[in-house]
PDB file of C-alpha atoms in Angstrom:
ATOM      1  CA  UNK A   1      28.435  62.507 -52.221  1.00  0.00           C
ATOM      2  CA  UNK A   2      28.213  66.442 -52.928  1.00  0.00           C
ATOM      3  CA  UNK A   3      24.858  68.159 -53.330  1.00  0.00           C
ATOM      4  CA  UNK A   4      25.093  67.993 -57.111  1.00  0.00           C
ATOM      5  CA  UNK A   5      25.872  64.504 -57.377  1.00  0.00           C
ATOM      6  CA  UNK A   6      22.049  63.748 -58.098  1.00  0.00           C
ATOM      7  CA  UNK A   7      21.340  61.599 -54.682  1.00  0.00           C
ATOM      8  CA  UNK A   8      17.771  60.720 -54.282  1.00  0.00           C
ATOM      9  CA  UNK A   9      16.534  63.629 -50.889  1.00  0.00           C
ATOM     10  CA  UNK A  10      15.159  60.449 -49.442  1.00  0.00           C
ATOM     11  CA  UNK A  11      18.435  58.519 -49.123  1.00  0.00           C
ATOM     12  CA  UNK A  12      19.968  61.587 -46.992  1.00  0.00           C
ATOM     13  CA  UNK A  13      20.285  60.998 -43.166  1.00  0.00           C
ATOM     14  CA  UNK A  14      22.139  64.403 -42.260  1.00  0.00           C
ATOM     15  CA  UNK A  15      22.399  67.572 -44.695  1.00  0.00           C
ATOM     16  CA  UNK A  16      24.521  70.058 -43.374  1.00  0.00           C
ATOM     17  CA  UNK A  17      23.760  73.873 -45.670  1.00  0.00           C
ATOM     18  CA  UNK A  18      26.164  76.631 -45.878  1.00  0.00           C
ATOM     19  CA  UNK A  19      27.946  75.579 -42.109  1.00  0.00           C
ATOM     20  CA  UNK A  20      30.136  77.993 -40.911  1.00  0.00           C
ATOM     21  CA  UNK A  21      31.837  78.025 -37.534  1.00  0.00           C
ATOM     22  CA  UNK A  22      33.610  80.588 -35.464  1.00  0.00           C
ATOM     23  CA  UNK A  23      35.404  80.969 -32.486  1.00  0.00           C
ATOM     24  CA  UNK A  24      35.251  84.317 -31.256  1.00  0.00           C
ATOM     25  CA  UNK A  25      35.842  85.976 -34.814  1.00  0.00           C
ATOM     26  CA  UNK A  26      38.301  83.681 -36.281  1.00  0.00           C
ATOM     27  CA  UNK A  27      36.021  81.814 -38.776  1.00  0.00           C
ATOM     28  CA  UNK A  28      37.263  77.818 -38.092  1.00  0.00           C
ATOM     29  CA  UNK A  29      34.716  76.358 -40.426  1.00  0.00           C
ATOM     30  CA  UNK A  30      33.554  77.573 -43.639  1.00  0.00           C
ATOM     31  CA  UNK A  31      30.852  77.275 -45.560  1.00  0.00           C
ATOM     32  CA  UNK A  32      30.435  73.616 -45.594  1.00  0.00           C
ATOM     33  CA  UNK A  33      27.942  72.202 -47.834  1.00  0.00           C
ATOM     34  CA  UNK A  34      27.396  68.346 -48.036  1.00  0.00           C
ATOM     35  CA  UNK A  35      25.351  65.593 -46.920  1.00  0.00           C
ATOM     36  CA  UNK A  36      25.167  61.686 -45.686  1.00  0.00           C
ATOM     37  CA  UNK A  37      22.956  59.153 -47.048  1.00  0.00           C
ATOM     38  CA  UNK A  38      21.154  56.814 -44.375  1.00  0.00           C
ATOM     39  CA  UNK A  39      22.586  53.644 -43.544  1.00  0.00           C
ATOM     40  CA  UNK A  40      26.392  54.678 -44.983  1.00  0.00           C
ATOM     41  CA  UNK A  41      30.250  55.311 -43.345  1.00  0.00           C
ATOM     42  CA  UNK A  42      31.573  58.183 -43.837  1.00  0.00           C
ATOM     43  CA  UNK A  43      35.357  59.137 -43.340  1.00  0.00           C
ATOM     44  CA  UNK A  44      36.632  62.610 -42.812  1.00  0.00           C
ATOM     45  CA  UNK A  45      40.136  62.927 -43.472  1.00  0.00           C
ATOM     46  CA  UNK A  46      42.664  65.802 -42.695  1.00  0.00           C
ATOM     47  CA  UNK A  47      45.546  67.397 -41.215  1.00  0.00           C
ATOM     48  CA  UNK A  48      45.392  68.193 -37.535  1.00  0.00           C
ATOM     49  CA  UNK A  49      43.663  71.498 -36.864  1.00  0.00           C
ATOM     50  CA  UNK A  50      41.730  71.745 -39.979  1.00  0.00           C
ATOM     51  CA  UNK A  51      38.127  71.651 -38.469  1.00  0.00           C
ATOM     52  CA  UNK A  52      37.279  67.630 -38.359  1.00  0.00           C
ATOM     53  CA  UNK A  53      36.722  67.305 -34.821  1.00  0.00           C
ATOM     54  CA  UNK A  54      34.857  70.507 -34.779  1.00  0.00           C
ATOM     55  CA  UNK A  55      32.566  69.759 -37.419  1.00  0.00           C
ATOM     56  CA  UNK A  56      31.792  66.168 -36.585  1.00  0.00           C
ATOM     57  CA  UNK A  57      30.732  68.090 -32.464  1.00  0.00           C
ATOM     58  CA  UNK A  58      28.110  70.596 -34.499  1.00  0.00           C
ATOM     59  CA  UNK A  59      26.612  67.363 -35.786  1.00  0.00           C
ATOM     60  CA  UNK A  60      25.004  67.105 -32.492  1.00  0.00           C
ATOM     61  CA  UNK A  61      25.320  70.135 -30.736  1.00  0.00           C
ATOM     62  CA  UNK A  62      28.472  69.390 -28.665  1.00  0.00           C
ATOM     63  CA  UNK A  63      29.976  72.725 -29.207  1.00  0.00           C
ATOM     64  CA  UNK A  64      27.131  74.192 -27.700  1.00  0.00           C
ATOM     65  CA  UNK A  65      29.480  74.130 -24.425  1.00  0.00           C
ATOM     66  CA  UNK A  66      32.041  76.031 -26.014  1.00  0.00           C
ATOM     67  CA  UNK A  67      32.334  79.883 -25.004  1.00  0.00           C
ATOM     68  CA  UNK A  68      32.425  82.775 -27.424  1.00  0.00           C
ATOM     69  CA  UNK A  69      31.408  80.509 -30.388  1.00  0.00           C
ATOM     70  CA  UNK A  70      28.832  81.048 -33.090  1.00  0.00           C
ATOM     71  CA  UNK A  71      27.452  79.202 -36.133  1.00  0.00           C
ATOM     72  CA  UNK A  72      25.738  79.822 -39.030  1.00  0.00           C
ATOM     73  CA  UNK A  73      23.859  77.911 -41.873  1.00  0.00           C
ATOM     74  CA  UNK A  74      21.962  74.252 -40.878  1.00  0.00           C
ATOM     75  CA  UNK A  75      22.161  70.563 -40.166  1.00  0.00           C
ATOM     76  CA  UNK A  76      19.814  69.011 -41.090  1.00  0.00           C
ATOM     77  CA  UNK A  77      18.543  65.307 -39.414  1.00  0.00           C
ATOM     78  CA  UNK A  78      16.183  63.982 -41.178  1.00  0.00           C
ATOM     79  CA  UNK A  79      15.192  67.116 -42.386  1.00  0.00           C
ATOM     80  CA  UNK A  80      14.647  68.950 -39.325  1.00  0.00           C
ATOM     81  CA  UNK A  81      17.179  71.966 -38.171  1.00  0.00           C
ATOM     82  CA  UNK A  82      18.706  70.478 -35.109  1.00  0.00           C
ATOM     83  CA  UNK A  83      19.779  74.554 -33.860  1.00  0.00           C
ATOM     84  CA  UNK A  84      16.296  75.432 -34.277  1.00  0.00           C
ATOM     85  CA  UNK A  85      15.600  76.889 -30.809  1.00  0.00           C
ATOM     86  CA  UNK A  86      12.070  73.991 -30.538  1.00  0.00           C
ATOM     87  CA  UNK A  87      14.858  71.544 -30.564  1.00  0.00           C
ATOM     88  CA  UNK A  88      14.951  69.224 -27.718  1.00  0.00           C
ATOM     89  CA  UNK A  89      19.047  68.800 -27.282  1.00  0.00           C
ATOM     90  CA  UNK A  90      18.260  66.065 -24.970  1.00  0.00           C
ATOM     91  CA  UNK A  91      16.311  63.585 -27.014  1.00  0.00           C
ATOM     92  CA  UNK A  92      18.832  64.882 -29.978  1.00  0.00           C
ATOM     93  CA  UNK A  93      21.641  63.454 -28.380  1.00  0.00           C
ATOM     94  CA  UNK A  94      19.244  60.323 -27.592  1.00  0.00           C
ATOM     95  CA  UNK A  95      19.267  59.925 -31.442  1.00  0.00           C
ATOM     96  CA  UNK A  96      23.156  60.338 -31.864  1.00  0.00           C
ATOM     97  CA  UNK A  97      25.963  58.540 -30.164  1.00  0.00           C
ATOM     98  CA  UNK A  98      29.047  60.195 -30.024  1.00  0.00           C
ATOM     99  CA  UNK A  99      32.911  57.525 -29.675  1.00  0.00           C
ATOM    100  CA  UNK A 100      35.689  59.502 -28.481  1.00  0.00           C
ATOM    101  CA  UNK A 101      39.149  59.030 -29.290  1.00  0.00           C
ATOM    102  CA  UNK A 102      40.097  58.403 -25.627  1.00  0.00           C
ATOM    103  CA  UNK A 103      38.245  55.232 -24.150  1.00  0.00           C
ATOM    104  CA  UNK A 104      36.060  57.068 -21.163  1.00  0.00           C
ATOM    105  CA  UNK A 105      34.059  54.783 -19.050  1.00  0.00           C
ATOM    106  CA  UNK A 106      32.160  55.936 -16.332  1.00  0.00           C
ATOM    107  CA  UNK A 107      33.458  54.730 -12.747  1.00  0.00           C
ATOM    108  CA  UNK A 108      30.830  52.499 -12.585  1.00  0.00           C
ATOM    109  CA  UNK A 109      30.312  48.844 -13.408  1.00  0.00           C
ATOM    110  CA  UNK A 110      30.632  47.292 -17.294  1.00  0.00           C
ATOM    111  CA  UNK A 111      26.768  47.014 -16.475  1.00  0.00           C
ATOM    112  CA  UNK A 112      25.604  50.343 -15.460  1.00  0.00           C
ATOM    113  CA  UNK A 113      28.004  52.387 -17.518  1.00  0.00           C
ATOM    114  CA  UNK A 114      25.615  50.674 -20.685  1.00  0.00           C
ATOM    115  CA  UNK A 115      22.238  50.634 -18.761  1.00  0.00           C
ATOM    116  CA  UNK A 116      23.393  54.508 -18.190  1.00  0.00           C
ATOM    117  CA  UNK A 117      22.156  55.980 -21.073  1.00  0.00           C
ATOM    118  CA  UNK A 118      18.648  54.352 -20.488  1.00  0.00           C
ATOM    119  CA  UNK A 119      18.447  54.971 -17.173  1.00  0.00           C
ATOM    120  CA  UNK A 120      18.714  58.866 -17.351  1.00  0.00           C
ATOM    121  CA  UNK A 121      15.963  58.573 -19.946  1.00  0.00           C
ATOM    122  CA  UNK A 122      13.448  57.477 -17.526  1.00  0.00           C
ATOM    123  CA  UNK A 123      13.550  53.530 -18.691  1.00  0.00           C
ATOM    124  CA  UNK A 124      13.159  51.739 -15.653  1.00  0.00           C
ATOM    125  CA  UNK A 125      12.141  48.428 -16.567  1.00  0.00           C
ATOM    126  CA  UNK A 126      14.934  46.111 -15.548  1.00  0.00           C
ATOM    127  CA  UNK A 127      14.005  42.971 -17.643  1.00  0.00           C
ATOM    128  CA  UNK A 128      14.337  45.298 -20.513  1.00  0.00           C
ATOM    129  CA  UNK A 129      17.541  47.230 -19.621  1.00  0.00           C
ATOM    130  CA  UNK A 130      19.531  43.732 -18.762  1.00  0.00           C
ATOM    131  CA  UNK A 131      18.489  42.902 -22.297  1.00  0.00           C
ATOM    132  CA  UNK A 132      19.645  45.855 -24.018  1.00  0.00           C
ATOM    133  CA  UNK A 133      22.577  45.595 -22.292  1.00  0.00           C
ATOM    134  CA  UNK A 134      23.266  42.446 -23.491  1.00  0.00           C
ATOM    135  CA  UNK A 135      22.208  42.914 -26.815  1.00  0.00           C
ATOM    136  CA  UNK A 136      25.088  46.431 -26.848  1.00  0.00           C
ATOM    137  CA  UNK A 137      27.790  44.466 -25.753  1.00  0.00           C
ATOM    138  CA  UNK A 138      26.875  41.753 -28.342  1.00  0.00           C
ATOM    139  CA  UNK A 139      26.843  44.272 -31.158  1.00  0.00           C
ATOM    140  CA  UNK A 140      29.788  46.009 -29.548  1.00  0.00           C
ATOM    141  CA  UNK A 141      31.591  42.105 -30.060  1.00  0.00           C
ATOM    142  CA  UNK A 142      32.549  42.359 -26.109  1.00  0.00           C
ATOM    143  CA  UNK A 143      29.587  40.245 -24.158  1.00  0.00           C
ATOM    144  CA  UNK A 144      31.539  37.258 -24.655  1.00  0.00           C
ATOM    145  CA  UNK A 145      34.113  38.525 -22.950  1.00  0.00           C
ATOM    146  CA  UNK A 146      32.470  40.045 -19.945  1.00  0.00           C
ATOM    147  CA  UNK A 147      29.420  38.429 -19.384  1.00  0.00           C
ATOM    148  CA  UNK A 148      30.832  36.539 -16.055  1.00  0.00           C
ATOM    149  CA  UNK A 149      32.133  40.270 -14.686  1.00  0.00           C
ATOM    150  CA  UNK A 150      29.684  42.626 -15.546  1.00  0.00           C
ATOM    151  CA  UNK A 151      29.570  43.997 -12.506  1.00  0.00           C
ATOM    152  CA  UNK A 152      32.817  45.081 -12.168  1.00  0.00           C
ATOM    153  CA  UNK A 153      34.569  48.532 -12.373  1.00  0.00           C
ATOM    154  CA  UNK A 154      34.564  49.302 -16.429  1.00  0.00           C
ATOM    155  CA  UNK A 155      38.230  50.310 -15.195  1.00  0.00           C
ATOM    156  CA  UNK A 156      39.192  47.255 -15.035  1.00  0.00           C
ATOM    157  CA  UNK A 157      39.242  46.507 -19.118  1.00  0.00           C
ATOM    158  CA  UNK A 158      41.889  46.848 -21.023  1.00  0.00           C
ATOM    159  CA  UNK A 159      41.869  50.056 -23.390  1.00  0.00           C
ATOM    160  CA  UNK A 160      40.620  48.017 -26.302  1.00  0.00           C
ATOM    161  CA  UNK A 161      38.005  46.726 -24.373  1.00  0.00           C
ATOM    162  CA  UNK A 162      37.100  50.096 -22.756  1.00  0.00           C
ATOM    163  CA  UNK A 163      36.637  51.830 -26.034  1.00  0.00           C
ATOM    164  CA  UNK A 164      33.943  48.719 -27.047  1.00  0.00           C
ATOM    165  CA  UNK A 165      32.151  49.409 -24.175  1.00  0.00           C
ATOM    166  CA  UNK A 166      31.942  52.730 -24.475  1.00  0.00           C
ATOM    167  CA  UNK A 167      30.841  51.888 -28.204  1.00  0.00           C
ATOM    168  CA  UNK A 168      27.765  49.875 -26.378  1.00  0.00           C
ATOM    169  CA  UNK A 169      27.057  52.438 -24.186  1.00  0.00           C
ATOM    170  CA  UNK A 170      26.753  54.870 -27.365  1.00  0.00           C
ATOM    171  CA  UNK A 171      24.310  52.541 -28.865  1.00  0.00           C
ATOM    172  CA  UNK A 172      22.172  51.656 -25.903  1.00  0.00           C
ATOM    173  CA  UNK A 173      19.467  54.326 -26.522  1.00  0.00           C
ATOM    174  CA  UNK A 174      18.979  52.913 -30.475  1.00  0.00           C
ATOM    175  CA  UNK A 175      20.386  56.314 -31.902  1.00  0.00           C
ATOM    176  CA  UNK A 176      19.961  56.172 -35.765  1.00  0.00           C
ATOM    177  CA  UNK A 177      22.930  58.236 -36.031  1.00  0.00           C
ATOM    178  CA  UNK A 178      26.919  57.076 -34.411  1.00  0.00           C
ATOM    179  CA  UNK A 179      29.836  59.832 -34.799  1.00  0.00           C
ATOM    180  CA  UNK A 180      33.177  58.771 -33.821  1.00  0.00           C
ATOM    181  CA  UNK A 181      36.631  60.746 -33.179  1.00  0.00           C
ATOM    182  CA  UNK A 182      39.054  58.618 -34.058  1.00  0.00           C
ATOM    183  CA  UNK A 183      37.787  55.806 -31.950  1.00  0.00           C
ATOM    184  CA  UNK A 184      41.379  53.788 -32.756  1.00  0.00           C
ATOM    185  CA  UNK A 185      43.643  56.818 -31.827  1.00  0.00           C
ATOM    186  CA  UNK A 186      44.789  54.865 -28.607  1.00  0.00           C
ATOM    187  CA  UNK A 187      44.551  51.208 -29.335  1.00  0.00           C
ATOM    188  CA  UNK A 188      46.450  48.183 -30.310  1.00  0.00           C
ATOM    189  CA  UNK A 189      46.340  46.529 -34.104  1.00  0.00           C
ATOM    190  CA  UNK A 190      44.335  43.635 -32.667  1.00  0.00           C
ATOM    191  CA  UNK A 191      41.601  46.204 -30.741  1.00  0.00           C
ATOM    192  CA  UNK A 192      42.154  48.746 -33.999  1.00  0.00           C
ATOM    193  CA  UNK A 193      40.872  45.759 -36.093  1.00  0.00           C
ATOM    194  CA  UNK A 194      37.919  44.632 -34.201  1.00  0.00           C
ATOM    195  CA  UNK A 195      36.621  48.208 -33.974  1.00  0.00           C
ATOM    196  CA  UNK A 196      36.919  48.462 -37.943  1.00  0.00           C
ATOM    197  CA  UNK A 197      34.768  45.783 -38.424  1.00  0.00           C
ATOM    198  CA  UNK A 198      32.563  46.817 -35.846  1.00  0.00           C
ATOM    199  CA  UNK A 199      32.247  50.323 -37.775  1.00  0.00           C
ATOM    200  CA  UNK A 200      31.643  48.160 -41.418  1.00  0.00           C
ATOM    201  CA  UNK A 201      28.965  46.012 -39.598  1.00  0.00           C
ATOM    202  CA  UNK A 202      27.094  49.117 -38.357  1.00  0.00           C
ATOM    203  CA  UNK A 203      26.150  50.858 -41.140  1.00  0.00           C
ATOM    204  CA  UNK A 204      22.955  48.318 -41.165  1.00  0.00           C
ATOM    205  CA  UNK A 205      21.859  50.174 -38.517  1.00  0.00           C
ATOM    206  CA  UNK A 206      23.127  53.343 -38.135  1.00  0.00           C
ATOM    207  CA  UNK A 207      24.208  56.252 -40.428  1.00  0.00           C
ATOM    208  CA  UNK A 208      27.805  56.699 -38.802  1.00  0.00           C
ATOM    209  CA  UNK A 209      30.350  59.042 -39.290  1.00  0.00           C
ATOM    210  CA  UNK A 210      34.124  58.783 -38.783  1.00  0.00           C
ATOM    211  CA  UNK A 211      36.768  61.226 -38.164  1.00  0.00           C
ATOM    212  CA  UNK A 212      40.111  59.255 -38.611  1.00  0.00           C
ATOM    213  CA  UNK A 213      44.080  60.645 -39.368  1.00  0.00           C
ATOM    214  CA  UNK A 214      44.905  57.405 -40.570  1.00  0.00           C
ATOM    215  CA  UNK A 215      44.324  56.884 -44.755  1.00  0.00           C
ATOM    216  CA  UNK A 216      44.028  53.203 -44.643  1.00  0.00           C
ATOM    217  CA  UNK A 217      42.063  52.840 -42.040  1.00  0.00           C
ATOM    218  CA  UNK A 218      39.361  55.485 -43.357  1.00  0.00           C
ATOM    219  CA  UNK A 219      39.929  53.916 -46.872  1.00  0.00           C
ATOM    220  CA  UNK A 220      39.373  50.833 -45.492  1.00  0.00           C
ATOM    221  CA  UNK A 221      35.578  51.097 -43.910  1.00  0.00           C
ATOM    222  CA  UNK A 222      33.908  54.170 -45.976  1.00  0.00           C
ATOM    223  CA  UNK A 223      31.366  54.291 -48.503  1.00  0.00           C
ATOM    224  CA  UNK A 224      32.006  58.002 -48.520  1.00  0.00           C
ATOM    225  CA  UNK A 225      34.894  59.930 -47.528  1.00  0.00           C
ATOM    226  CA  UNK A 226      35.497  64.014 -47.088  1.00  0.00           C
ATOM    227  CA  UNK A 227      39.003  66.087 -47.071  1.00  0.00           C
ATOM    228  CA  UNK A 228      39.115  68.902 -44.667  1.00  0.00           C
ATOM    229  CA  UNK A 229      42.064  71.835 -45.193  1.00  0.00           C
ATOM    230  CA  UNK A 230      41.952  74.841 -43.121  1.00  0.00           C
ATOM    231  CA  UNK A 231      38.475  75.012 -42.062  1.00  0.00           C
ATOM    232  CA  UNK A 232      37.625  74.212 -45.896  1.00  0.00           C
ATOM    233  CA  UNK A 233      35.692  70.938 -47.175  1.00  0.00           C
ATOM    234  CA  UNK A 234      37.876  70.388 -50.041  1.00  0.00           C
ATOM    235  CA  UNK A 235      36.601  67.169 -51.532  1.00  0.00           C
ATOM    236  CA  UNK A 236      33.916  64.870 -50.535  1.00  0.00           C
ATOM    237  CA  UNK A 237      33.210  62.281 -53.071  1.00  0.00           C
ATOM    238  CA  UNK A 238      32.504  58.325 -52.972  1.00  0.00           C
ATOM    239  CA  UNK A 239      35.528  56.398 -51.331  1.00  0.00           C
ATOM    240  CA  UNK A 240      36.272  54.224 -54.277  1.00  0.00           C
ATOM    241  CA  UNK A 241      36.597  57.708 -56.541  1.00  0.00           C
ATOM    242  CA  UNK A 242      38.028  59.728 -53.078  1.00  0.00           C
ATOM    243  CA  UNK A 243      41.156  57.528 -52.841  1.00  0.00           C
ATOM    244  CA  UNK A 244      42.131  56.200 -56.230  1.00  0.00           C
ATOM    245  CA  UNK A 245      40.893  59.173 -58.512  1.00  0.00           C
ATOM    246  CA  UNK A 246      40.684  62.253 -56.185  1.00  0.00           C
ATOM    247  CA  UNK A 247      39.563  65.388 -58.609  1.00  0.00           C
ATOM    248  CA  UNK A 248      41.060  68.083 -56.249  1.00  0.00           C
ATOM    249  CA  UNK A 249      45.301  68.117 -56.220  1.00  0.00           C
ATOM    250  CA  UNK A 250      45.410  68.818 -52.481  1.00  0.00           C
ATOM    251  CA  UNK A 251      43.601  65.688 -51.998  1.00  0.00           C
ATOM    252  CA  UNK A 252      45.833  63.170 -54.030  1.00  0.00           C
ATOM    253  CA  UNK A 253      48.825  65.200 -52.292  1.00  0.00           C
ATOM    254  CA  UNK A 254      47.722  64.842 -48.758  1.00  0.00           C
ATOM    255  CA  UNK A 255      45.911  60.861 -49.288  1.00  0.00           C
ATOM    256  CA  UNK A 256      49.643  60.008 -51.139  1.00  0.00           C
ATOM    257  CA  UNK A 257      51.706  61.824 -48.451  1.00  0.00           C
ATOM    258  CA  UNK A 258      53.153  64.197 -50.171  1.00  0.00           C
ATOM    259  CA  UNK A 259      50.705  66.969 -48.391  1.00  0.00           C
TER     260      UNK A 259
END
């Protein structure tokens, strides 16, 4: 979905203007223009070290806590700058979850690690929080599975388990925005699988946005899907167009494995 493609403004979620990002003065991400419609998946695709991870942090300000770095153009949330100084990082990061590719639970109970989120908010009504909890681990496909231990150490799921939960916890504050780094890095077929649908069944609430190395997977859940190369956005295009008629030769190479 490229700027030119002739998307209605009001279908965009995130539209991210001239990005570039550098790391002392070696320029890492450059000039990326493109944007996500509401209520979508998007994949981004690429070798390792070509920027994904990077760009998918300036999304919400993550790399804010990286020394000697600078960037330049916009992202735009709902058409608001979110580096414009009035900015309130806080209740931005309310708005987006952020998955890691490592499950990482809090050391505290299945319970709290969800109620977490709402808690350091300043919610403190506890009829409400036990049902957003449940409701999270419901969407997250886990309460049935923990509902007689939720107040146990979130250390003692398994890794599949561990990386739902942490999906819940992401979603506990209703963010209208989910990013994930390769939230099936680590994980087993059978936990790789229910994650996958999770991501599908999402996009009626969220606008979410997926960093992945692996084709089929990203193939498998986007609506939209985005090839990174050296710090370069090389093609971002619908998914059915991005993986069986790519436009850009690097892209057919790398999607085919002959990159």
């Amino acid at each position: 979905m490229a700027d030119n493609n002739g998307t209605i403004k009001n279908d965009i979620k995130i539209e991210v203007k001239n990005l570039n990002f550098y790391y002392g003065n070696y320029n890492l991400l450059k000039n990326i223009n493109l944007f996500f419609k509401k209520n979508s998946v998007c994949t981004i695709i690429g070798p390792s070290g070509c920027g994904k991870s990077t760009f998918l942090r300036t999304l919400n300000r993550m790399n804010d806590y990286t020394e000697d770095t600078k960037l330049t153009g916009e992202v735009l949330i709902d058409g608001k700058n979110i580096y414009n100084r009035s900015v309130d990082v806080v209740e931005l990061r309310r708005n987006i979850g952020m998955v890691f590719q490592t499950p990482n639970p809090f050391p505290k109970s299945i319970f709290d690690n969800v109620a977490f989120g709402l808690k350091i908010h300043g919610i403190k009504n506890k009829e409400f929080i036990a049902e957003r909890v449940e409701k999270c681990l419901k969407y997250a496909a886990l309460f049935d599975e923990v509902k007689d231990t939720l107040y146990k150490p979130a250390f003692s799921l398994s890794g599949g388990q561990q990386q739902r939960l942490c999906i819940a916890r992401a979603i506990a504050t209703n963010p209208s925005v989910l990013l994930m780094d390769e939230p099936t890095a680590y994980l087993d077929p059978m936990s790789t699988g229910i994650i996958l649908d999770l991501i599908t069944s999402f996009k009626k609430y969220y606008t979410v946005v997926v960093v992945s190395h692996n084709i089929q997977q990203a193939a498998r859940v986007a609506d939209y899907s985005g090839f990174f190369l050296s710090g370069e956005l090389i093609e971002f295009d619908n998914a059915g167009d991005f993986f069986t008629r790519p436009k850009d030769k690097r892209t057919e190479n790398y999607i085919t494995s002959r990159f």
